[in-house]
Amino acid sequence: MNHFHDISLEFHEIGRDILLIITGGDAHIGAVSTAYPSGKFSPEVHTAEVPGHKESLLSSDFALRASKWLNRTVTVVIGIHYDNLSSEQIDRVCQLAERKLEVFLQTVSPPSYDKNRIQ
């Protein structure tokens, strides 16, 4: 059984904004979501998804969570693909991607952070 050890999260600071790239398996761009503070109770999010892909379910949630935590614009690009996964394996992939996001958010402390701490 594949343990999905290759799921990764890359972090890039672009000015004040944050770009997160989450990939695994056959890496690609499946969905892109950008969330930004809007002066409302919750950030707004905009998502684009390549037809036939399901990554937007994760990218929009991850972008919103990161934008709320960091109070800045966050774009999340996700492209994860493994052939012939069962429902349980899909759940596991989602859990691992979410864990990568949680580790990232625990590493950065709003409202300021040391970009040298994220490698």
CSV table of N, CA and C in Angstrom, one decimal, residues 35-77:
chain,number,residue,atom,x,y,z
A,35,ALA,N,-7.3,33.4,-1.3
A,35,ALA,CA,-8.1,33.9,-0.3
A,35,ALA,C,-7.4,35.2,0.2
A,36,TYR,N,-8.2,36.2,0.5
A,36,TYR,CA,-7.7,37.5,1.0
A,36,TYR,C,-8.6,38.2,2.0
A,37,PRO,N,-8.0,38.9,2.9
A,37,PRO,CA,-8.9,39.6,3.9
A,37,PRO,C,-9.7,40.6,3.1
A,38,SER,N,-11.0,40.7,3.5
A,38,SER,CA,-11.9,41.5,2.7
A,38,SER,C,-12.6,42.5,3.6
A,39,GLY,N,-12.3,42.6,4.9
A,39,GLY,CA,-12.9,43.5,5.8
A,39,GLY,C,-14.2,42.9,6.4
A,40,LYS,N,-14.6,41.7,5.9
A,40,LYS,CA,-15.8,41.1,6.5
A,40,LYS,C,-15.3,40.1,7.6
A,41,PHE,N,-16.2,39.3,8.1
A,41,PHE,CA,-15.8,38.4,9.1
A,41,PHE,C,-14.9,37.3,8.7
A,42,SER,N,-14.9,37.0,7.4
A,42,SER,CA,-14.1,35.9,6.9
A,42,SER,C,-13.5,36.4,5.6
A,43,PRO,N,-12.3,35.9,5.3
A,43,PRO,CA,-11.7,36.2,4.0
A,43,PRO,C,-12.5,35.8,2.8
A,44,GLU,N,-12.4,36.4,1.7
A,44,GLU,CA,-13.0,35.9,0.5
A,44,GLU,C,-12.1,35.0,-0.3
A,45,VAL,N,-12.6,34.1,-1.0
A,45,VAL,CA,-11.8,33.1,-1.8
A,45,VAL,C,-12.3,33.0,-3.2
A,46,HIS,N,-11.4,32.9,-4.1
A,46,HIS,CA,-11.7,32.6,-5.5
A,46,HIS,C,-10.9,31.4,-5.9
A,47,THR,N,-11.5,30.5,-6.7
A,47,THR,CA,-10.9,29.2,-7.0
A,47,THR,C,-11.1,28.9,-8.5
A,48,ALA,N,-10.0,28.4,-9.1
A,48,ALA,CA,-10.1,27.9,-10.5
A,48,ALA,C,-9.6,26.4,-10.4
A,49,GLU,N,-10.4,25.6,-11.1
A,49,GLU,CA,-10.1,24.1,-11.1
A,49,GLU,C,-10.0,23.6,-12.5
A,50,VAL,N,-9.0,22.8,-12.8
A,50,VAL,CA,-8.9,22.1,-14.1
A,50,VAL,C,-10.1,21.1,-14.2
A,51,PRO,N,-10.8,21.1,-15.3
A,51,PRO,CA,-11.9,20.2,-15.4
A,51,PRO,C,-11.5,18.7,-15.2
A,52,GLY,N,-12.3,18.0,-14.4
A,52,GLY,CA,-12.1,16.7,-14.1
A,52,GLY,C,-11.2,16.5,-12.8
A,53,HIS,N,-10.8,17.6,-12.2
A,53,HIS,CA,-10.0,17.5,-11.0
A,53,HIS,C,-10.8,17.8,-9.8
A,54,LYS,N,-10.4,17.3,-8.6
A,54,LYS,CA,-11.2,17.5,-7.4
A,54,LYS,C,-10.4,18.3,-6.3
A,55,GLU,N,-9.2,18.8,-6.7
A,55,GLU,CA,-8.4,19.5,-5.7
A,55,GLU,C,-9.0,20.8,-5.1
A,56,SER,N,-10.0,21.3,-5.8
A,56,SER,CA,-10.6,22.6,-5.3
A,56,SER,C,-11.2,22.4,-3.9
A,57,LEU,N,-11.6,21.2,-3.6
A,57,LEU,CA,-12.2,21.0,-2.3
A,57,LEU,C,-11.2,21.2,-1.2
A,58,LEU,N,-10.0,20.9,-1.5
A,58,LEU,CA,-8.9,21.2,-0.5
A,58,LEU,C,-8.4,22.6,-0.7
A,59,SER,N,-8.1,23.1,-1.9
A,59,SER,CA,-7.4,24.4,-2.1
A,59,SER,C,-8.2,25.5,-1.5
A,60,SER,N,-9.5,25.5,-1.7
A,60,SER,CA,-10.3,26.6,-1.2
A,60,SER,C,-10.3,26.7,0.3
A,61,ASP,N,-10.5,25.5,1.0
A,61,ASP,CA,-10.5,25.4,2.4
A,61,ASP,C,-9.1,25.8,3.0
A,62,PHE,N,-8.0,25.3,2.4
A,62,PHE,CA,-6.7,25.6,2.8
A,62,PHE,C,-6.4,27.1,2.7
A,63,ALA,N,-6.8,27.7,1.6
A,63,ALA,CA,-6.5,29.1,1.4
A,63,ALA,C,-7.2,30.0,2.4
A,64,LEU,N,-8.5,29.6,2.7
A,64,LEU,CA,-9.3,30.4,3.7
A,64,LEU,C,-8.7,30.2,5.0
A,65,ARG,N,-8.3,29.0,5.4
A,65,ARG,CA,-7.7,28.8,6.7
A,65,ARG,C,-6.4,29.6,6.9
A,66,ALA,N,-5.5,29.5,5.9
A,66,ALA,CA,-4.2,30.2,6.0
A,66,ALA,C,-4.4,31.7,6.0
A,67,SER,N,-5.3,32.2,5.2
A,67,SER,CA,-5.6,33.7,5.1
A,67,SER,C,-6.1,34.2,6.4
A,68,LYS,N,-7.0,33.4,7.0
A,68,LYS,CA,-7.5,33.8,8.4
A,68,LYS,C,-6.4,33.8,9.4
A,69,TRP,N,-5.6,32.8,9.4
A,69,TRP,CA,-4.5,32.7,10.4
A,69,TRP,C,-3.5,33.8,10.2
A,70,LEU,N,-3.1,34.1,9.0
A,70,LEU,CA,-2.0,35.0,8.7
A,70,LEU,C,-2.5,36.4,8.4
A,71,ASN,N,-3.8,36.6,8.2
A,71,ASN,CA,-4.4,37.9,7.9
A,71,ASN,C,-3.6,38.6,6.7
A,72,ARG,N,-3.5,37.8,5.6
A,72,ARG,CA,-2.9,38.2,4.4
A,72,ARG,C,-3.4,37.4,3.3
A,73,THR,N,-3.1,37.8,2.1
A,73,THR,CA,-3.5,37.1,0.9
A,73,THR,C,-2.7,35.8,0.8
A,74,VAL,N,-3.4,34.7,0.5
A,74,VAL,CA,-2.7,33.4,0.4
A,74,VAL,C,-3.3,32.7,-0.8
A,75,THR,N,-2.4,32.2,-1.7
A,75,THR,CA,-2.8,31.4,-2.8
A,75,THR,C,-2.3,30.0,-2.6
A,76,VAL,N,-3.2,29.0,-2.8
A,76,VAL,CA,-2.8,27.6,-2.7
A,76,VAL,C,-3.0,26.9,-4.0
A,77,VAL,N,-1.9,26.3,-4.5
A,77,VAL,CA,-2.0,25.5,-5.7
A,77,VAL,C,-1.9,24.0,-5.2
